[in-house]
PDB file of C-alpha atoms in Angstrom:
ATOM      1  CA  PRO A   1      60.565 -21.243 -99.530  1.00  0.00           C
ATOM      2  CA  SER A   2      60.940 -20.132 -95.936  1.00  0.00           C
ATOM      3  CA  GLY A   3      59.052 -23.192 -94.704  1.00  0.00           C
ATOM      4  CA  LEU A   4      61.657 -25.667 -95.971  1.00  0.00           C
ATOM      5  CA  VAL A   5      63.728 -27.552 -93.434  1.00  0.00           C
ATOM      6  CA  PRO A   6      67.481 -26.853 -93.837  1.00  0.00           C
ATOM      7  CA  PRO A   7      69.337 -29.659 -95.643  1.00  0.00           C
ATOM      8  CA  GLY A   8      70.420 -32.397 -93.290  1.00  0.00           C
ATOM      9  CA  GLU A   9      68.201 -31.308 -90.398  1.00  0.00           C
ATOM     10  CA  HIS A  10      65.512 -33.842 -91.265  1.00  0.00           C
ATOM     11  CA  GLN A  11      67.822 -36.838 -91.735  1.00  0.00           C
ATOM     12  CA  ARG A  12      68.761 -37.687 -88.155  1.00  0.00           C
ATOM     13  CA  PRO A  13      65.188 -37.642 -86.720  1.00  0.00           C
ATOM     14  CA  VAL A  14      63.853 -39.741 -89.614  1.00  0.00           C
ATOM     15  CA  ARG A  15      66.571 -42.367 -89.178  1.00  0.00           C
ATOM     16  CA  GLU A  16      65.904 -42.437 -85.457  1.00  0.00           C
ATOM     17  CA  ILE A  17      62.213 -42.963 -86.026  1.00  0.00           C
ATOM     18  CA  GLN A  18      62.866 -45.828 -88.398  1.00  0.00           C
ATOM     19  CA  ARG A  19      65.221 -47.421 -85.878  1.00  0.00           C
ATOM     20  CA  GLN A  20      62.745 -46.932 -83.026  1.00  0.00           C
ATOM     21  CA  ASN A  21      59.939 -48.477 -85.038  1.00  0.00           C
ATOM     22  CA  ARG A  22      62.082 -51.578 -85.489  1.00  0.00           C
ATOM     23  CA  VAL A  23      63.297 -52.028 -81.925  1.00  0.00           C
ATOM     24  CA  GLU A  24      60.600 -50.478 -79.706  1.00  0.00           C
ATOM     25  CA  SER A  25      57.430 -52.401 -78.946  1.00  0.00           C
ATOM     26  CA  SER A  26      54.081 -50.651 -78.757  1.00  0.00           C
ATOM     27  CA  PRO A  27      52.406 -50.331 -75.346  1.00  0.00           C
ATOM     28  CA  VAL A  28      49.776 -52.905 -74.494  1.00  0.00           C
ATOM     29  CA  ILE A  29      46.618 -50.934 -75.292  1.00  0.00           C
ATOM     30  CA  PRO A  30      43.239 -52.633 -74.884  1.00  0.00           C
ATOM     31  CA  ARG A  31      41.331 -53.244 -78.076  1.00  0.00           C
ATOM     32  CA  GLN A  32      39.505 -50.087 -79.136  1.00  0.00           C
ATOM     33  CA  PRO A  33      36.192 -49.846 -81.017  1.00  0.00           C
ATOM     34  CA  THR A  34      36.498 -49.925 -84.771  1.00  0.00           C
ATOM     35  CA  ARG A  35      35.172 -47.097 -86.882  1.00  0.00           C
ATOM     36  CA  ALA A  36      32.160 -49.214 -87.850  1.00  0.00           C
ATOM     37  CA  GLU A  37      31.389 -49.975 -84.197  1.00  0.00           C
ATOM     38  CA  LEU A  38      31.508 -46.285 -83.262  1.00  0.00           C
ATOM     39  CA  TYR A  39      29.258 -45.353 -86.163  1.00  0.00           C
ATOM     40  CA  ARG A  40      26.771 -48.050 -85.151  1.00  0.00           C
ATOM     41  CA  GLN A  41      26.668 -46.592 -81.635  1.00  0.00           C
ATOM     42  CA  ARG A  42      26.010 -43.114 -83.016  1.00  0.00           C
ATOM     43  CA  PRO A  43      25.145 -43.183 -86.728  1.00  0.00           C
ATOM     44  CA  GLN A  44      26.232 -40.442 -89.083  1.00  0.00           C
ATOM     45  CA  SER A  45      23.322 -38.524 -90.555  1.00  0.00           C
ATOM     46  CA  LEU A  46      23.449 -37.756 -94.258  1.00  0.00           C
ATOM     47  CA  LEU A  47      21.814 -34.422 -93.428  1.00  0.00           C
ATOM     48  CA  ARG A  48      25.016 -33.267 -91.708  1.00  0.00           C
ATOM     49  CA  THR A  49      28.203 -33.858 -93.664  1.00  0.00           C
ATOM     50  CA  TYR A  50      31.475 -32.049 -94.162  1.00  0.00           C
ATOM     51  CA  THR A  51      34.095 -32.786 -96.789  1.00  0.00           C
ATOM     52  CA  SER A  52      37.144 -30.918 -98.001  1.00  0.00           C
ATOM     53  CA  GLU A  53      39.150 -30.924-101.179  1.00  0.00           C
ATOM     54  CA  GLY A  54      41.757 -33.673-101.137  1.00  0.00           C
ATOM     55  CA  THR A  55      45.419 -32.654-101.244  1.00  0.00           C
ATOM     56  CA  PHE A  56      48.847 -34.199-100.772  1.00  0.00           C
ATOM     57  CA  HIS A  57      48.671 -33.167 -97.123  1.00  0.00           C
ATOM     58  CA  ASN A  58      45.793 -35.599 -96.556  1.00  0.00           C
ATOM     59  CA  ALA A  59      47.627 -38.437 -98.260  1.00  0.00           C
ATOM     60  CA  ALA A  60      50.906 -37.708 -96.478  1.00  0.00           C
ATOM     61  CA  PHE A  61      49.381 -38.425 -93.077  1.00  0.00           C
ATOM     62  CA  ILE A  62      48.014 -41.800 -94.176  1.00  0.00           C
ATOM     63  CA  LEU A  63      51.300 -42.737 -95.843  1.00  0.00           C
ATOM     64  CA  VAL A  64      53.324 -41.881 -92.751  1.00  0.00           C
ATOM     65  CA  LYS A  65      50.936 -43.402 -90.230  1.00  0.00           C
ATOM     66  CA  ASN A  66      50.664 -46.744 -92.009  1.00  0.00           C
ATOM     67  CA  ASP A  67      54.419 -47.057 -92.703  1.00  0.00           C
ATOM     68  CA  TYR A  68      53.936 -47.056 -96.461  1.00  0.00           C
ATOM     69  CA  LEU A  69      57.093 -45.030 -97.101  1.00  0.00           C
ATOM     70  CA  ALA A  70      60.708 -46.116 -97.243  1.00  0.00           C
ATOM     71  CA  PRO A  71      63.292 -44.067 -95.290  1.00  0.00           C
ATOM     72  CA  ALA A  72      64.325 -42.095 -98.389  1.00  0.00           C
ATOM     73  CA  GLU A  73      60.679 -41.269 -99.125  1.00  0.00           C
ATOM     74  CA  LEU A  74      60.119 -40.176 -95.519  1.00  0.00           C
ATOM     75  CA  ARG A  75      63.081 -37.848 -95.801  1.00  0.00           C
ATOM     76  CA  ALA A  76      61.592 -36.353 -98.974  1.00  0.00           C
ATOM     77  CA  VAL A  77      58.239 -35.759 -97.261  1.00  0.00           C
ATOM     78  CA  SER A  78      59.925 -34.217 -94.222  1.00  0.00           C
ATOM     79  CA  GLN A  79      61.604 -31.639 -96.488  1.00  0.00           C
ATOM     80  CA  VAL A  80      58.332 -30.333 -97.951  1.00  0.00           C
ATOM     81  CA  SER A  81      57.763 -27.943 -95.041  1.00  0.00           C
ATOM     82  CA  LYS A  82      58.198 -27.578 -91.309  1.00  0.00           C
ATOM     83  CA  ALA A  83      54.707 -28.980 -90.826  1.00  0.00           C
ATOM     84  CA  HIS A  84      55.574 -32.098 -92.827  1.00  0.00           C
ATOM     85  CA  HIS A  85      58.782 -32.474 -90.837  1.00  0.00           C
ATOM     86  CA  ARG A  86      56.720 -32.487 -87.626  1.00  0.00           C
ATOM     87  CA  LEU A  87      54.327 -34.974 -89.223  1.00  0.00           C
ATOM     88  CA  VAL A  88      57.105 -37.428 -90.033  1.00  0.00           C
ATOM     89  CA  THR A  89      58.690 -37.161 -86.592  1.00  0.00           C
ATOM     90  CA  SER A  90      55.585 -37.037 -84.384  1.00  0.00           C
ATOM     91  CA  VAL A  91      53.044 -39.469 -85.861  1.00  0.00           C
ATOM     92  CA  PRO A  92      55.132 -42.646 -85.241  1.00  0.00           C
ATOM     93  CA  LYS A  93      55.620 -41.547 -81.618  1.00  0.00           C
ATOM     94  CA  LEU A  94      51.914 -40.815 -81.136  1.00  0.00           C
ATOM     95  CA  LYS A  95      51.022 -44.280 -82.426  1.00  0.00           C
ATOM     96  CA  ARG A  96      52.769 -45.697 -79.340  1.00  0.00           C
ATOM     97  CA  VAL A  97      50.918 -43.494 -76.826  1.00  0.00           C
ATOM     98  CA  ASP A  98      48.226 -45.099 -74.655  1.00  0.00           C
ATOM     99  CA  PHE A  99      45.293 -42.670 -74.867  1.00  0.00           C
ATOM    100  CA  THR A 100      42.778 -44.785 -72.919  1.00  0.00           C
ATOM    101  CA  PRO A 101      43.188 -42.733 -69.669  1.00  0.00           C
ATOM    102  CA  LEU A 102      41.230 -39.972 -71.437  1.00  0.00           C
ATOM    103  CA  ARG A 103      38.064 -41.860 -70.508  1.00  0.00           C
ATOM    104  CA  GLU A 104      38.837 -41.755 -66.812  1.00  0.00           C
ATOM    105  CA  PRO A 105      36.843 -39.178 -64.780  1.00  0.00           C
ATOM    106  CA  ARG A 106      38.546 -35.844 -64.073  1.00  0.00           C
ATOM    107  CA  LEU A 107      37.607 -35.236 -60.469  1.00  0.00           C
ATOM    108  CA  ASP A 108      39.877 -32.233 -59.931  1.00  0.00           C
ATOM    109  CA  TYR A 109      38.731 -30.111 -62.870  1.00  0.00           C
ATOM    110  CA  ALA A 110      37.340 -27.341 -60.626  1.00  0.00           C
ATOM    111  CA  SER A 111      40.780 -26.749 -59.117  1.00  0.00           C
ATOM    112  CA  GLN A 112      42.662 -27.208 -62.378  1.00  0.00           C
ATOM    113  CA  LYS A 113      44.821 -24.219 -63.308  1.00  0.00           C
ATOM    114  CA  ALA A 114      46.080 -25.440 -66.655  1.00  0.00           C
ATOM    115  CA  ILE A 115      45.443 -28.281 -69.072  1.00  0.00           C
ATOM    116  CA  ASP A 116      47.671 -31.258 -68.356  1.00  0.00           C
ATOM    117  CA  PRO A 117      50.177 -31.505 -71.253  1.00  0.00           C
ATOM    118  CA  ALA A 118      49.947 -35.297 -71.004  1.00  0.00           C
ATOM    119  CA  ARG A 119      46.254 -35.093 -71.872  1.00  0.00           C
ATOM    120  CA  VAL A 120      47.085 -32.995 -74.909  1.00  0.00           C
ATOM    121  CA  VAL A 121      49.490 -35.683 -76.131  1.00  0.00           C
ATOM    122  CA  MET A 122      46.912 -38.410 -75.481  1.00  0.00           C
ATOM    123  CA  MET A 123      44.284 -36.430 -77.405  1.00  0.00           C
ATOM    124  CA  ASP A 124      46.692 -36.142 -80.326  1.00  0.00           C
ATOM    125  CA  ALA A 125      47.322 -39.894 -80.144  1.00  0.00           C
ATOM    126  CA  LEU A 126      43.582 -40.574 -80.137  1.00  0.00           C
ATOM    127  CA  ALA A 127      43.126 -38.399 -83.217  1.00  0.00           C
ATOM    128  CA  VAL A 128      45.966 -40.215 -84.980  1.00  0.00           C
ATOM    129  CA  HIS A 129      44.432 -43.586 -84.077  1.00  0.00           C
ATOM    130  CA  TYR A 130      41.192 -42.614 -85.824  1.00  0.00           C
ATOM    131  CA  ASP A 131      42.922 -40.999 -88.817  1.00  0.00           C
ATOM    132  CA  LEU A 132      42.178 -37.427 -87.630  1.00  0.00           C
ATOM    133  CA  ASP A 133      38.421 -38.039 -87.904  1.00  0.00           C
ATOM    134  CA  LEU A 134      37.222 -35.773 -85.100  1.00  0.00           C
ATOM    135  CA  GLY A 135      33.709 -37.182 -85.341  1.00  0.00           C
ATOM    136  CA  LEU A 136      35.087 -40.588 -84.352  1.00  0.00           C
ATOM    137  CA  VAL A 137      37.216 -38.965 -81.643  1.00  0.00           C
ATOM    138  CA  MET A 138      34.090 -37.441 -80.074  1.00  0.00           C
ATOM    139  CA  ARG A 139      32.229 -40.741 -80.360  1.00  0.00           C
ATOM    140  CA  TRP A 140      35.077 -42.567 -78.609  1.00  0.00           C
ATOM    141  CA  LEU A 141      35.310 -40.002 -75.827  1.00  0.00           C
ATOM    142  CA  GLY A 142      31.558 -39.887 -75.189  1.00  0.00           C
ATOM    143  CA  GLY A 143      30.542 -38.660 -71.744  1.00  0.00           C
ATOM    144  CA  GLU A 144      30.936 -34.917 -71.325  1.00  0.00           C
ATOM    145  CA  TYR A 145      31.998 -34.536 -74.942  1.00  0.00           C
ATOM    146  CA  THR A 146      28.619 -35.765 -76.196  1.00  0.00           C
ATOM    147  CA  ALA A 147      26.534 -34.429 -73.275  1.00  0.00           C
ATOM    148  CA  ALA A 148      25.575 -37.969 -72.310  1.00  0.00           C
ATOM    149  CA  TRP A 149      24.590 -36.721 -68.862  1.00  0.00           C
ATOM    150  CA  ARG A 150      21.546 -35.019 -70.371  1.00  0.00           C
ATOM    151  CA  LEU A 151      20.016 -38.151 -71.867  1.00  0.00           C
ATOM    152  CA  PRO A 152      18.548 -39.723 -68.672  1.00  0.00           C
ATOM    153  CA  ALA A 153      16.385 -36.617 -68.124  1.00  0.00           C
ATOM    154  CA  LEU A 154      15.342 -36.339 -71.764  1.00  0.00           C
ATOM    155  CA  ASN A 155      12.136 -38.388 -71.523  1.00  0.00           C
ATOM    156  CA  GLU A 156      10.992 -36.437 -68.482  1.00  0.00           C
ATOM    157  CA  LEU A 157      11.598 -33.163 -70.306  1.00  0.00           C
ATOM    158  CA  ILE A 158       9.699 -34.339 -73.374  1.00  0.00           C
ATOM    159  CA  ASP A 159       6.752 -35.334 -71.175  1.00  0.00           C
ATOM    160  CA  ASP A 160       6.747 -31.876 -69.560  1.00  0.00           C
ATOM    161  CA  LEU A 161       6.630 -30.230 -72.979  1.00  0.00           C
ATOM    162  CA  GLN A 162       3.576 -32.141 -74.131  1.00  0.00           C
ATOM    163  CA  GLY A 163       0.738 -29.682 -74.645  1.00  0.00           C
ATOM    164  CA  LEU A 164       3.074 -26.694 -74.419  1.00  0.00           C
ATOM    165  CA  LEU A 165       4.790 -27.105 -77.787  1.00  0.00           C
ATOM    166  CA  SER A 166       3.790 -28.583 -81.096  1.00  0.00           C
ATOM    167  CA  GLU A 167       4.976 -32.093 -81.921  1.00  0.00           C
ATOM    168  CA  GLU A 168       7.294 -30.574 -84.533  1.00  0.00           C
ATOM    169  CA  ASP A 169       8.927 -28.290 -81.961  1.00  0.00           C
ATOM    170  CA  ILE A 170       9.230 -31.154 -79.461  1.00  0.00           C
ATOM    171  CA  ALA A 171      10.972 -33.188 -82.141  1.00  0.00           C
ATOM    172  CA  HIS A 172      13.440 -30.312 -82.601  1.00  0.00           C
ATOM    173  CA  VAL A 173      14.076 -30.189 -78.825  1.00  0.00           C
ATOM    174  CA  HIS A 174      14.812 -33.928 -78.888  1.00  0.00           C
ATOM    175  CA  ARG A 175      17.144 -33.468 -81.861  1.00  0.00           C
ATOM    176  CA  ILE A 176      19.044 -30.606 -80.226  1.00  0.00           C
ATOM    177  CA  ILE A 177      19.537 -32.398 -76.905  1.00  0.00           C
ATOM    178  CA  THR A 178      20.709 -35.590 -78.576  1.00  0.00           C
ATOM    179  CA  GLY A 179      23.339 -33.631 -80.468  1.00  0.00           C
ATOM    180  CA  ASP A 180      21.985 -33.368 -83.987  1.00  0.00           C
ATOM    181  CA  VAL A 181      22.884 -29.709 -84.443  1.00  0.00           C
ATOM    182  CA  PRO A 182      22.541 -28.002 -86.867  1.00  0.00           C
ATOM    183  CA  ALA A 183      19.462 -29.581 -88.415  1.00  0.00           C
ATOM    184  CA  GLU A 184      21.136 -29.737 -91.817  1.00  0.00           C
ATOM    185  CA  LEU A 185      24.646 -28.985 -93.029  1.00  0.00           C
ATOM    186  CA  ASN A 186      26.231 -30.335 -96.177  1.00  0.00           C
ATOM    187  CA  TYR A 187      29.403 -28.404 -96.825  1.00  0.00           C
ATOM    188  CA  HIS A 188      32.363 -29.046 -99.102  1.00  0.00           C
ATOM    189  CA  GLU A 189      35.352 -26.813 -98.411  1.00  0.00           C
ATOM    190  CA  SER A 190      38.067 -25.923-100.865  1.00  0.00           C
ATOM    191  CA  ALA A 191      41.667 -26.628 -99.920  1.00  0.00           C
ATOM    192  CA  LYS A 192      42.495 -22.928-100.243  1.00  0.00           C
ATOM    193  CA  ASN A 193      39.804 -21.921 -97.755  1.00  0.00           C
ATOM    194  CA  LYS A 194      40.702 -24.710 -95.324  1.00  0.00           C
ATOM    195  CA  PHE A 195      44.391 -23.766 -95.235  1.00  0.00           C
ATOM    196  CA  HIS A 196      43.449 -20.114 -94.812  1.00  0.00           C
ATOM    197  CA  HIS A 197      41.575 -20.933 -91.612  1.00  0.00           C
ATOM    198  CA  ILE A 198      44.253 -23.338 -90.360  1.00  0.00           C
ATOM    199  CA  ASN A 199      46.932 -20.672 -90.792  1.00  0.00           C
ATOM    200  CA  SER A 200      44.844 -17.837 -89.363  1.00  0.00           C
ATOM    201  CA  LYS A 201      45.848 -16.357 -86.036  1.00  0.00           C
ATOM    202  CA  ARG A 202      43.559 -17.118 -83.137  1.00  0.00           C
ATOM    203  CA  HIS A 203      40.745 -14.679 -82.433  1.00  0.00           C
ATOM    204  CA  PRO A 204      41.700 -11.716 -80.191  1.00  0.00           C
ATOM    205  CA  SER A 205      38.781 -12.490 -77.860  1.00  0.00           C
ATOM    206  CA  LEU A 206      40.609 -15.620 -76.716  1.00  0.00           C
ATOM    207  CA  ASP A 207      43.227 -13.420 -75.034  1.00  0.00           C
ATOM    208  CA  VAL A 208      40.709 -11.474 -72.949  1.00  0.00           C
ATOM    209  CA  TYR A 209      40.521 -14.152 -70.228  1.00  0.00           C
ATOM    210  CA  PRO A 210      43.828 -16.045 -70.473  1.00  0.00           C
ATOM    211  CA  GLU A 211      43.250 -17.897 -67.195  1.00  0.00           C
ATOM    212  CA  VAL A 212      40.068 -19.439 -68.641  1.00  0.00           C
ATOM    213  CA  MET A 213      41.779 -20.394 -71.901  1.00  0.00           C
ATOM    214  CA  THR A 214      44.680 -21.977 -70.002  1.00  0.00           C
ATOM    215  CA  LYS A 215      42.272 -24.050 -67.914  1.00  0.00           C
TER     216      LYS A 215
END
């Protein structure tokens, strides 16, 4: 298949990664909230769930991240496709990246011309840390990513709506502002459909304002 890595190309990076994992120490990263702690801060509603069909691709990430594979097995995984080759070479590096600066305020966003590549790497490292669970990533980031700035004014808004809307509608306003959108969604996606979307080209509308997309 065209996606296979040429013989021998995968061997040097994999050996280097194994050697680096033995001799390089991880950065001193402050203790981060566990998954359970993040879920206690913002519980997961059973009314809104998403699952997808399990495949080898899901297992490969866990195997590589947790160092379950011997060097020969890593080489075999890296030969499956170009994507698996990148997985084997990048995940061990991302595990050593300190992503905690992502929580620091971005005071120069208005003048920003392009996304800082370092932030992209840190976001990847954060996703790896939480096993690619983007719900946990958003919980960890908080702040602007969860619209926390709206919460202090929520009670005042609810008071203003009393008498103007029904209690049911007010409850929906509260739900929407606190992030429980949509009201219900329980979706299980097939592996075929998921890979179709992952491999799809980006929507043409994203190229209409490239300066906005770059920022």
